[in-house]
Amino acid sequence: MNTATLDLYTPVKATLTKVIEESPTIKTFVLKPEQEFHFKTGQFIELAMEGIGEAPFTPSSSPLVSDQIEVTIMKAGFVTEKIHKLSEGAVLGIRGPYGRGYPLEEMYGKQVLVMGGGCGFAPIRSLLYNLEAEKDKIKKLTFCYGSKTPKDCIYKDYIDHLRAVDKFEVFRSVDKADETWEEREGVVTNLLDEIKINVEESVAVVVGPPIMMKFSVQKLLELGFPGHKILLSLEKNMSCGLGKCGHCMMGKYFVCKDGPVFTYEEIKDQPDIWK
Amino acid sequence: METLVAITKSNWKSALINLIDEYVVYAPYRFWNQLEYGRVTKDNIGDIVYNQPKPSSPLKSLFLPIRENVVNSSQPAQKRIIMGAPACDLSALSILDEIYLNHDYPDPNYMKYRENTILIGFDCHTTNEHCHCTSYGFHPYPTENSDLVISLIDDNFLISAQSDKGLSFLEKYLSNEEQAPDEQKEKATEIRENIEHDLREKNKDLPDYDKTGEVVMQCGDDIWDRYSDTCVSCGACSAICPTCSCFLLIERPEFEKVRSLDTCQYPGFERVAAGEDPLRPLPKRFRNRYMCKYVWKPEKFQSKACTGCGRCIEACIGEINKNDLFKEQFKNLSIEA
Ligand SMILES: Cc1cc2nc3c(=O)[nH]c(=O)nc-3n(C[C@H](O)[C@H](O)[C@H](O)COP(=O)(O)OP(=O)(O)OC[C@H]3O[C@@H](n4cnc5c(N)ncnc54)[C@H](O)[C@@H]3O)c2cc1C
Ligand code: SF4
Ligand code: SF4
Ligand code: FES
């Protein structure tokens, strides 16, 4: 147990030091916690706005940095709208980190295929930072990213950076292109037709909206990926993050504690996995 | 029943008078036509109701209040004695313990309540219409999670200890009491056997707990549609259930949090930001409660997620009787097999 969870419901205070606009509906919030905050990539935090509400987010920053934490948030409802209105200096609360993150050991020595959709890039970025730092340990990394329109593509500078990283390759697609777009058009799963993957020595990671995850998994299975080599990060309604409140229950799992990262094999028989 | 002491009514009364100075003591009282836990005072000791089946509120309410500040609350530190919990409620604490005292994240309030409470269970000398503890492997007398157990026989309180806490309590407060006379011990045992027999008899068509999962799994949409037809999503079945333990955290100023008991029977329980809500249709929500108690939680936890107290049947304003569903569907299962 880490110190942050000793008093389960009291958050660590964190000051907002910077707000980065990523797209019309997505912003990245750079936070400086009062004390060092450690997490593993894929784990999530509960971020609280005092007196307003709390919601789960997966940090988008590197798990190797502990004095600062970045959270990329899409405006989606009550709490996220309020968070979007905040400016530098605001104090938020962080509980966590919670759950089971990505099993990096499973990626060592392998080709890693990462598929991201929309705001799913946020948790993926944290994974990519981590894998970049450990790139000696993997064979290759292929990142396929899809978003609705070019305007919705986030982390543009980071994409440029990734393209220059040895062993990394990046493919992007938008559902609907415009005149500025020079990459693919169509759903993200189409990108799988273009890339070369050796399924035998690969692990796939899929993060995005439910519908995107559903079709990506279907396609990966068709390509011959076994269920235990497909890693998913699930999003469910969550309140406590501690495996108690029941909101995130998906069959026999508490997604917050047993997940949020699961292999497809683990969850394929559970109810409503894509909802 | 390893009865340790027998104590007369008047001695028990004076013991209680001393205890209420030191502890906050709760016991069952009759309000109108039902039992409810109430605070014991000098003036109402004589009104305590012994050995009757379950107070209308479950024991859980005294460990997981409907609403509670989980960051800043002094309540859990109180030293308490809770008398009168029936076996079904005491056994229900096992699954709450698994969830709330989970070694990764023991819940501070719940842990304090548990540590600071002495539980005195009662044997059930009668039953309510929908009691079915014996179908799920429990007895109508406490066998776990109580420190002391009381059976009132012929104006004598037969008290046995079930835990070290209970034993030291006996030594401290009731050390010079008599051993119970044999014929009273035998009478207590006989009542246990009779009640157990009655319960088994009246519930003989109910499947055992280890069969409930199978029954629930085989129910098609038609069953869930039909049985949920009169459900109004009031959530009473979960509120009064001794094992239902879901909650919502409500954010307060100063980063304080209020835990408010919640239920999957309310719309929106699983709603996510995009508006997707797998449990929006009422029959799916209704089914969720059965799947949770009889299929999913049994896969995840050691302790049973339903102890057969029957409160959910008594509390339902739609008059939905889960045992009707189980009997009807169990019959179908048996026919198919
Ligand atoms: C593990 C995890 C990681 C996540 N990571 C990210 C991330 O990195 N970036 C990101 O942008 N998003 C992320 N999300 C999603 C994010 O948590 C949601 O977008 C956020 O909770 C929405 O909150 P809101 O108050 O703005 O939305 P609202 O739609 O207003 O919902 C607020 C909360 O209340 C519930 N609710 C709403 N209406 C009702 C009702 N009528 N009855 C009961 N409950 C209701 C909702 O289900 C939600 O839990 C993640 C989610 C999870 C589970
Ligand atoms: S269900 Fe059993 S233990 Fe519970 S009150 Fe009824 S008889 Fe007593
Ligand atoms: S589901 Fe019904 S019978 Fe079972 S423990 Fe809960 S209230 Fe009692
Ligand atoms: S969020 Fe509370 S149990 Fe998972």
mmCIF file of N, CA, C and O and ligand atoms in Angstrom, chain B residues 53-54 86-88 124 126-127 131-133 139-140 199 308-309, ligand 2:
data_model
loop_
_atom_site.group_PDB
_atom_site.id
_atom_site.type_symbol
_atom_site.label_atom_id
_atom_site.label_comp_id
_atom_site.label_asym_id
_atom_site.label_seq_id
_atom_site.Cartn_x
_atom_site.Cartn_y
_atom_site.Cartn_z
ATOM 1 N N PRO B 53 -37.575 -12.614 15.325
ATOM 2 C CA PRO B 53 -36.802 -12.457 14.084
ATOM 3 C C PRO B 53 -36.623 -10.985 13.716
ATOM 4 O O PRO B 53 -37.437 -10.146 14.065
ATOM 5 N N LYS B 54 -35.599 -10.758 13.021
ATOM 6 C CA LYS B 54 -35.068 -9.500 12.482
ATOM 7 C C LYS B 54 -35.807 -8.168 12.639
ATOM 8 O O LYS B 54 -36.918 -7.978 12.185
ATOM 9 N N PRO B 86 -30.147 -10.960 14.453
ATOM 10 C CA PRO B 86 -30.415 -12.362 14.148
ATOM 11 C C PRO B 86 -29.258 -12.949 13.326
ATOM 12 O O PRO B 86 -28.438 -12.203 12.785
ATOM 13 N N ALA B 87 -29.227 -14.252 13.224
ATOM 14 C CA ALA B 87 -28.121 -14.936 12.542
ATOM 15 C C ALA B 87 -27.936 -14.459 11.108
ATOM 16 O O ALA B 87 -26.814 -14.281 10.637
ATOM 17 N N CYS B 88 -29.070 -14.229 10.407
ATOM 18 C CA CYS B 88 -28.957 -13.857 8.995
ATOM 19 C C CYS B 88 -28.203 -12.531 8.852
ATOM 20 O O CYS B 88 -27.437 -12.343 7.905
ATOM 21 N N CYS B 124 -33.387 -16.981 17.079
ATOM 22 C CA CYS B 124 -34.761 -16.683 16.661
ATOM 23 C C CYS B 124 -35.689 -17.739 17.256
ATOM 24 O O CYS B 124 -35.535 -18.930 16.980
ATOM 25 N N THR B 126 -39.038 -17.393 16.938
ATOM 26 C CA THR B 126 -40.144 -17.489 15.976
ATOM 27 C C THR B 126 -39.558 -17.064 14.629
ATOM 28 O O THR B 126 -38.390 -16.693 14.566
ATOM 29 N N THR B 127 -40.365 -17.120 13.583
ATOM 30 C CA THR B 127 -39.857 -16.698 12.275
ATOM 31 C C THR B 127 -40.862 -15.761 11.627
ATOM 32 O O THR B 127 -42.027 -15.706 12.028
ATOM 33 N N CYS B 131 -38.751 -15.631 6.023
ATOM 34 C CA CYS B 131 -37.429 -16.077 6.475
ATOM 35 C C CYS B 131 -37.030 -17.348 5.726
ATOM 36 O O CYS B 131 -37.812 -18.295 5.658
ATOM 37 N N HIS B 132 -35.809 -17.381 5.192
ATOM 38 C CA HIS B 132 -35.345 -18.618 4.546
ATOM 39 C C HIS B 132 -33.842 -18.821 4.696
ATOM 40 O O HIS B 132 -33.173 -19.326 3.799
ATOM 41 N N CYS B 133 -33.335 -18.443 5.867
ATOM 42 C CA CYS B 133 -31.901 -18.601 6.150
ATOM 43 C C CYS B 133 -31.424 -20.038 5.965
ATOM 44 O O CYS B 133 -30.342 -20.269 5.428
ATOM 45 N N HIS B 139 -28.196 -21.045 10.016
ATOM 46 C CA HIS B 139 -29.117 -21.531 11.047
ATOM 47 C C HIS B 139 -29.877 -20.342 11.615
ATOM 48 O O HIS B 139 -29.394 -19.213 11.541
ATOM 49 N N PRO B 140 -31.047 -20.586 12.211
ATOM 50 C CA PRO B 140 -31.792 -19.464 12.796
ATOM 51 C C PRO B 140 -31.249 -19.065 14.166
ATOM 52 O O PRO B 140 -31.987 -18.604 15.022
ATOM 53 N N LEU B 199 -38.480 -23.926 9.366
ATOM 54 C CA LEU B 199 -37.973 -23.166 8.220
ATOM 55 C C LEU B 199 -37.709 -24.083 7.034
ATOM 56 O O LEU B 199 -38.039 -23.762 5.892
ATOM 57 N N GLY B 308 -30.702 -14.985 3.055
ATOM 58 C CA GLY B 308 -32.057 -15.507 3.169
ATOM 59 C C GLY B 308 -32.914 -14.860 4.238
ATOM 60 O O GLY B 308 -33.809 -15.486 4.786
ATOM 61 N N CYS B 309 -32.659 -13.583 4.516
ATOM 62 C CA CYS B 309 -33.439 -12.922 5.567
ATOM 63 C C CYS B 309 -34.869 -12.619 5.128
ATOM 64 O O CYS B 309 -35.750 -12.453 5.956
HETATM 65 S S1 SF4 C 2 -34.034 -15.476 8.296
HETATM 66 FE FE1 SF4 C 2 -33.494 -16.974 9.916
HETATM 67 S S2 SF4 C 2 -31.995 -15.925 11.180
HETATM 68 FE FE2 SF4 C 2 -33.011 -14.347 9.950
HETATM 69 S S3 SF4 C 2 -34.667 -13.608 11.243
HETATM 70 FE FE3 SF4 C 2 -35.514 -15.229 9.988
HETATM 71 S S4 SF4 C 2 -35.314 -17.093 11.214
HETATM 72 FE FE4 SF4 C 2 -33.989 -15.552 12.136
#
